[in-house]
Coordinates of C-alpha atoms and ligand atoms in Angstrom, one line a residue:
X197 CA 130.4 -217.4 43.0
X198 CA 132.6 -220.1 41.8
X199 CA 132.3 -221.4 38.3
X200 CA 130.6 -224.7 38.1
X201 CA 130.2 -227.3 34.7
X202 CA 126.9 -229.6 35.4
X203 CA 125.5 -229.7 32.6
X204 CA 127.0 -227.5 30.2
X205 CA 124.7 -225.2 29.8
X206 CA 127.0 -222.8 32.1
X207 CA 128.5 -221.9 28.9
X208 CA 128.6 -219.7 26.2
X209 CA 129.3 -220.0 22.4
X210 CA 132.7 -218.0 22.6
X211 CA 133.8 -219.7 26.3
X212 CA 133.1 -223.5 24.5
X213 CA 135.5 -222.1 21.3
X214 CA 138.3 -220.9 23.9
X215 CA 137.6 -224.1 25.6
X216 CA 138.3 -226.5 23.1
X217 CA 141.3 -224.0 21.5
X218 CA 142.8 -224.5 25.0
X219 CA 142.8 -228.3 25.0
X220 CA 144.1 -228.3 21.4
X221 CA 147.3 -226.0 22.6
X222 CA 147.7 -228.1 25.7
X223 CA 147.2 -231.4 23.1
X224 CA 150.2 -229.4 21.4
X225 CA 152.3 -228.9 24.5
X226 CA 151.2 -230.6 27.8
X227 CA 153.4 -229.5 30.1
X228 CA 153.2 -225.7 29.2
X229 CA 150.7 -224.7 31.3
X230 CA 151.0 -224.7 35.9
X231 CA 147.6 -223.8 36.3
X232 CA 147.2 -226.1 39.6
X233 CA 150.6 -226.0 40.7
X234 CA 149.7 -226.6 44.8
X235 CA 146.1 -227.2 44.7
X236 CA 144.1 -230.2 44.9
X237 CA 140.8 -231.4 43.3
X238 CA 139.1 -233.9 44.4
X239 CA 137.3 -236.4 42.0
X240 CA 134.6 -238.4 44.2
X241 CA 133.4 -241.7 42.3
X242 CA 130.2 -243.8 43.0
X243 CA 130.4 -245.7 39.7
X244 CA 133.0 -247.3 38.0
X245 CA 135.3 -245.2 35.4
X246 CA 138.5 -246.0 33.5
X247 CA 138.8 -243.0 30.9
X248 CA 137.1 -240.3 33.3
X249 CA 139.5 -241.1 36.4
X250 CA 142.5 -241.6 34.7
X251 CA 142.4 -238.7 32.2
X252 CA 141.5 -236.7 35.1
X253 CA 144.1 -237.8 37.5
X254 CA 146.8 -237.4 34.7
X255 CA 145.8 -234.1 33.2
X256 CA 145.9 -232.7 36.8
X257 CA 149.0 -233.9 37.5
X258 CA 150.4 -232.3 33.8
X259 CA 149.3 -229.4 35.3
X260 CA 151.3 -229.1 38.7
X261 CA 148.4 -230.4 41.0
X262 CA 147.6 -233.0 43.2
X263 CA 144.0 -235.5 42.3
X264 CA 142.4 -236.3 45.6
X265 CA 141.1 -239.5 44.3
X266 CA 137.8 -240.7 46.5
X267 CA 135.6 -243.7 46.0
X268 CA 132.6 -243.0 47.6
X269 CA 132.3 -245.8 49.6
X270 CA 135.4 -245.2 51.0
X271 CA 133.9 -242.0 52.1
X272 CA 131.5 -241.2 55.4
X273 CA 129.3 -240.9 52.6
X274 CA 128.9 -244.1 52.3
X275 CA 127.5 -244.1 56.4
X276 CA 125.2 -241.0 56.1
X277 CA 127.1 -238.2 56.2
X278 CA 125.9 -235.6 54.0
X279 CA 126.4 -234.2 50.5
X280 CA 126.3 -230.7 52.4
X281 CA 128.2 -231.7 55.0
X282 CA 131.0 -233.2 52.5
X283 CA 130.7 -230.0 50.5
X284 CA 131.7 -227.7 52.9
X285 CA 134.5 -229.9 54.4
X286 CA 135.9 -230.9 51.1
X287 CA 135.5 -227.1 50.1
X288 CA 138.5 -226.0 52.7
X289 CA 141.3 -228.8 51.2
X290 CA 140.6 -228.7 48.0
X291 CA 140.2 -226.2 44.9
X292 CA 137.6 -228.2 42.5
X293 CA 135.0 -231.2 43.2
X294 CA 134.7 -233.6 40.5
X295 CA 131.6 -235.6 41.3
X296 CA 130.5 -239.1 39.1
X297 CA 127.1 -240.1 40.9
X298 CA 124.1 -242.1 40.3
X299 CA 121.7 -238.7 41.3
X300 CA 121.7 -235.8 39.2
X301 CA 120.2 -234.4 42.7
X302 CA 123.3 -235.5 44.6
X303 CA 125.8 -233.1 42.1
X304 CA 123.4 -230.4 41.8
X305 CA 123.7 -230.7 46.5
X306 CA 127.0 -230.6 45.9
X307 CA 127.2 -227.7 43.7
X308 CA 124.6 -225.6 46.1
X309 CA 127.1 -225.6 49.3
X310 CA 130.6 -226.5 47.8
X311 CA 132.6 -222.9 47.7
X312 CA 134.6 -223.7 45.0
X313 CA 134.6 -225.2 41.4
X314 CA 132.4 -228.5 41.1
X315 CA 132.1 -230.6 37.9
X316 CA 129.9 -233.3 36.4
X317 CA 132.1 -236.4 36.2
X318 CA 129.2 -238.6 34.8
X319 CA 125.2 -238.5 35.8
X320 CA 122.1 -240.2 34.7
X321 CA 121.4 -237.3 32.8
X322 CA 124.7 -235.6 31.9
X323 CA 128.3 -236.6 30.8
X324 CA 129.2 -232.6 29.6
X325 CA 133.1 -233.6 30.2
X326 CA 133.0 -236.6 27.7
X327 CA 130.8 -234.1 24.9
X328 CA 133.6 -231.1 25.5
X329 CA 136.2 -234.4 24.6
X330 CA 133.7 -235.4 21.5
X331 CA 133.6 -231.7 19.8
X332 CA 137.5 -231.5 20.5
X333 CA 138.1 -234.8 18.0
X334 CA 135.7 -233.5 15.5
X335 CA 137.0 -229.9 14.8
X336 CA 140.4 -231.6 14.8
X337 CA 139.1 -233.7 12.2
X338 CA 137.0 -231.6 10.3
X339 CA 138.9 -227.9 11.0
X340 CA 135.3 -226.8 12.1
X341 CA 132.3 -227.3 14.0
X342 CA 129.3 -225.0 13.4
X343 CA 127.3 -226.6 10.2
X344 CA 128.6 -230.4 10.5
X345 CA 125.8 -232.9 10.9
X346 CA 126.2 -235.4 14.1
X347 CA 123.9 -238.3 14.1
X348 CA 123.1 -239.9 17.3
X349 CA 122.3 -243.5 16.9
X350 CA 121.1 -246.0 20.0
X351 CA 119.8 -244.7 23.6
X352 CA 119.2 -241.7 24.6
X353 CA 121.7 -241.9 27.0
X354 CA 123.0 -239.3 29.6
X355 CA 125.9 -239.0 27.1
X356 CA 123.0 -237.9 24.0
X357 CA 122.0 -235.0 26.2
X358 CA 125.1 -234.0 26.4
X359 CA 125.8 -234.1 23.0
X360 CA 122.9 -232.5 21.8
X361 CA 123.9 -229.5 24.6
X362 CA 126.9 -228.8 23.1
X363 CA 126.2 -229.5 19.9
X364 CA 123.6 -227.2 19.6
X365 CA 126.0 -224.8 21.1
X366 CA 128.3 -225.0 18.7
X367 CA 126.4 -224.4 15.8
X368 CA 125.8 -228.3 15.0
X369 CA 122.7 -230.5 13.1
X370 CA 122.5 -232.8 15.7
X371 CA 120.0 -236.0 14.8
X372 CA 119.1 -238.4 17.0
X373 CA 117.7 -241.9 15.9
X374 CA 116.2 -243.9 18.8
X375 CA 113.9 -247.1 19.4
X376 CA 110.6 -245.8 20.9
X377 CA 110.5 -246.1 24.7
X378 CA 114.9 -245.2 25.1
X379 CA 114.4 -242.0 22.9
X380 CA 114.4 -238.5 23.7
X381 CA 110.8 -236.6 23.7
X382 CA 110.4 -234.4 21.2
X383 CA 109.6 -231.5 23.9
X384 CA 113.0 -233.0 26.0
X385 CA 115.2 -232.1 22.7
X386 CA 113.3 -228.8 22.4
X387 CA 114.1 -227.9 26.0
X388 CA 117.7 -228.5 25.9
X389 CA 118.2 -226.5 22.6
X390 CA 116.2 -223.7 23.9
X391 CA 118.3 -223.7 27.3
X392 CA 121.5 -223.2 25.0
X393 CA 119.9 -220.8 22.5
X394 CA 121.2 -218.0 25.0
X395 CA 124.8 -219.0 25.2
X396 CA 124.2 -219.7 21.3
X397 CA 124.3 -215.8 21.1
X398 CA 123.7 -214.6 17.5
X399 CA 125.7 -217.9 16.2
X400 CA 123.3 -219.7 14.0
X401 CA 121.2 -222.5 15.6
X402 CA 119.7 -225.5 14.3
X403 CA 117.1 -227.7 16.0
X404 CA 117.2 -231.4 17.2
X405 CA 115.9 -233.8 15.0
X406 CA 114.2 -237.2 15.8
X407 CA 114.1 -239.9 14.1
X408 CA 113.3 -243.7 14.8
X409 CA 115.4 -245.0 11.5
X410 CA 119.3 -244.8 12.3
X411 CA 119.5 -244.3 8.2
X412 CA 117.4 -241.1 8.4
X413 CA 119.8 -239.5 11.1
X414 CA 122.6 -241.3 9.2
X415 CA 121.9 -239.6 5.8
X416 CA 124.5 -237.0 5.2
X417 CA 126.3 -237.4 8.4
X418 CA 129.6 -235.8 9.1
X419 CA 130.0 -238.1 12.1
X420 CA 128.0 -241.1 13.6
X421 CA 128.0 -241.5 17.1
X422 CA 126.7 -244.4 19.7
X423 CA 126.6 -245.4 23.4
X424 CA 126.2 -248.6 25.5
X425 CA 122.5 -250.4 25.0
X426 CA 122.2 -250.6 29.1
X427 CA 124.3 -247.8 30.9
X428 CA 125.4 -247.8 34.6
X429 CA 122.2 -248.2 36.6
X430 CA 119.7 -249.4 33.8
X431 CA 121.2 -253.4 34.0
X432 CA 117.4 -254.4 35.5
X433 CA 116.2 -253.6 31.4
X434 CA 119.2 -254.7 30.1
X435 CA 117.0 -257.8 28.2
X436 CA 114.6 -255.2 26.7
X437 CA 117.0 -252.8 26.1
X438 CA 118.7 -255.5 23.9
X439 CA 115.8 -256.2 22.1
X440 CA 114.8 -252.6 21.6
X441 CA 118.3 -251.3 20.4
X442 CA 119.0 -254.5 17.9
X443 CA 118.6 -252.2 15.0
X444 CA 120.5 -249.4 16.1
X445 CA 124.2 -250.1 15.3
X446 CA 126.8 -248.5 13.9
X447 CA 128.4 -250.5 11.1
X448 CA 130.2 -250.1 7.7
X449 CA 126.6 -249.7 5.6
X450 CA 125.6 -247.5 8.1
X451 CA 128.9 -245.1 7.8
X452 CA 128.2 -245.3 3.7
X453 CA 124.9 -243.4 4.4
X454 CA 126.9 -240.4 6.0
X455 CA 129.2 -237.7 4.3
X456 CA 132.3 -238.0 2.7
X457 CA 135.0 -239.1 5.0
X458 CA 132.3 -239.6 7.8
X459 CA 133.5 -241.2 10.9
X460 CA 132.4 -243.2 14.3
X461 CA 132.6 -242.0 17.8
X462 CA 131.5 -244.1 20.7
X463 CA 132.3 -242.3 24.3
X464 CA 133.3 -246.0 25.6
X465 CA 133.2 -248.7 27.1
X466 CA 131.8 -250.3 23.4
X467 CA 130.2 -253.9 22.8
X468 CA 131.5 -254.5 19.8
X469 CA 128.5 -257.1 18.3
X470 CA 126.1 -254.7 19.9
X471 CA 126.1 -251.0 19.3
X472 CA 129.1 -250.5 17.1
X473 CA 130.6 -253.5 14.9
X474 CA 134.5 -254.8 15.7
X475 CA 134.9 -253.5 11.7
X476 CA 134.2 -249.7 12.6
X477 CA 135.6 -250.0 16.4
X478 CA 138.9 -251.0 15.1
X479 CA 138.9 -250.0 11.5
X480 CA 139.8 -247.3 10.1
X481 CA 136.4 -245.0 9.8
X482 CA 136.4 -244.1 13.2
X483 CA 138.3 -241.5 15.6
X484 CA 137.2 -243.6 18.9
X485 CA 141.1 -244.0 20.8
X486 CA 141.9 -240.7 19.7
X487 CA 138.4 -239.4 21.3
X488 CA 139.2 -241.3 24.5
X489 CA 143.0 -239.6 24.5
X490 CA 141.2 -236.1 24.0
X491 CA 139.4 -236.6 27.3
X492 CA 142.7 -235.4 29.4
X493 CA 143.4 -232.1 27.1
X494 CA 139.7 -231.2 27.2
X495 CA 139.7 -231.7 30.7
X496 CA 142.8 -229.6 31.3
X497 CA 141.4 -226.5 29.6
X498 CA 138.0 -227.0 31.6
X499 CA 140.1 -227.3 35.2
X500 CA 142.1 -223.9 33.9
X501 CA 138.9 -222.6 33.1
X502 CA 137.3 -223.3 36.3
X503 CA 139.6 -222.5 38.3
X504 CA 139.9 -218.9 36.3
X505 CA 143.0 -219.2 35.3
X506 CA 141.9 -217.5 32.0
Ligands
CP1187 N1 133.5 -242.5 28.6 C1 133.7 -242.6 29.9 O1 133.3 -241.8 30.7 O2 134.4 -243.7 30.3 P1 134.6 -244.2 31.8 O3 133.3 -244.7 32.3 O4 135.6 -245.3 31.7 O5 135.1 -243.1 32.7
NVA1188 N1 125.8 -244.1 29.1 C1 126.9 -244.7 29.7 C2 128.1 -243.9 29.5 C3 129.4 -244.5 30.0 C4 130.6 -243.6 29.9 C5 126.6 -244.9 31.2 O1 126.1 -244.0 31.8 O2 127.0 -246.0 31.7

């Protein structure tokens, strides 16, 4: 059975802490480590990326391999052919599937008949590759993980989920402040806390907390984090998105509620004006460019670790 990373939840506590190690010794040295040298990976596209396909395409290259680089409607795909179909023909060129779709159903297809290593590139309900990228930039911040308070502020976007995943699996407080209608449900955030309480092991866990007011999941924050108001495939609500999401920005007074030395993280692309102010986006309480750079080392360890290399 080949390793996959869906969701996240195919790891444990001590494979995310060797994970993120991993990307902070290839951060260190980026060319130490040949893992793909002759394969190729694939990285199929249906939506739009700029971080996700470039740090992928370079961090494969850095280590000796070749990205396949496929939009989908470039694909027979795009004319019917099959997700099983492409995951058995893809499966005999290529030594990992990287898969950014609009169906969570499509990657999970994908996963069921590909023979080797497939990964979640971006779904409606996951984004596990930019949370391994968001825990990298906060224990190089903070030296640590397990105990720091992350508050979520905005939608509960695919990119939350993901968050609160591996957030929860490392040993994080992870609040969550959303408008009523874009938030999590309370037995949603229980779900996904009890799916990593196994790979949690005997680390300690804390639950998800949800809040409405971003200054309740602010308070005492270690790091504030946001997303988009209206996400790839939500632009028909896009008005009442707006509307519903007015209050839920990160800005200076915001970052005054949080910790000592508390930062912003936003996964990208931002609105500056809408979920994160041009202050904090450029300023100097946040840790955003260096978040989007630590994409391509977080993503190197996960390719050597899906492809076994360790
Ligand atoms: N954060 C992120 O996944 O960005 P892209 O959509 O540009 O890949
Ligand atoms: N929630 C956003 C993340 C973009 C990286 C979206 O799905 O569009």
């Amino acid at each position: 059975m080949s390793r996959h990373f869906l969701s996240g939840a195919e790891l444990d506590r001590a494979t995310l802490g060797r994970l993120l190690e991993r990307a902070q010794e290839l951060k260190a040295a980026p060319a130490r480590s040949h893992a793909l040298a002759e394969k190729a990976i694939a990285l199929i596209f249906e939506r739009p990326s700029t971080r996700t396909r470039v740090s992928f395409e370079v961090g494969i290259v850095e280590l000796g391999g070749h990205p396949v680089v496929l939009r989908a409607d470039e694909l027979q795909l795009a004319r019917g052919e099959s997700v099983r179909d492409t995951a058995l023909v893809l499966s005999r060129q290529v030594a990992a599937i990287g898969l950014r779709s609009g169906s969570d159903q499509a990657l999970a297809e994908l996963a069921q008949h590909a023979s080797v290593p497939v990964f979640n590139m971006l779904t409606p309900r996951e984004h596990p590759c930019q949370a391994l990228a968001d825990l990298l930039t906060i224990k190089e911040a903070c030296g640590r993980l397990e105990g720091l308070r992350l508050a979520y502020v905005g939608d509960a976007t695919n990119v939350a989920r993901s968050l609160v995943r591996l957030g929860v699996l490392a040993g994080m407080e992870v609040a969550l402040a959303s408008p009523p209608g874009f938030a999590l449900s309370p037995d949603e955030a229980r779900g996904l806390a009890e799916q990593m309480r196994a790979g949690a092991g005997c680390g300690r866990l804390v639950e998800v907390a949800l809040h409405s007011d971003p200054r309740a999941a602010a308070a005492g924050a270690n790091v504030l984090y946001t997303d988009v108001w209206v996400s790839m495939g939500d632009e028909e609500s896009a008005a009442a998105r707006r509307r519903a999401l007015e209050p839920y920005r990160i800005d200076d007074a915001l970052l005054d509620l949080g910790a000592d030395g508390a930062f912003a993280l936003h996964c990208l692309p931002a609105h500056p004006g809408e979920e994160i102010t041009a202050e904090v986006l450029y300023g100097e309480r946040q840790r955003i460019w260096e978040q989007a750079e630590n994409r391509r080392h977080a993503q190197k360890a996960l390719l050597e670790w899906l492809l076994e290399a360790w």
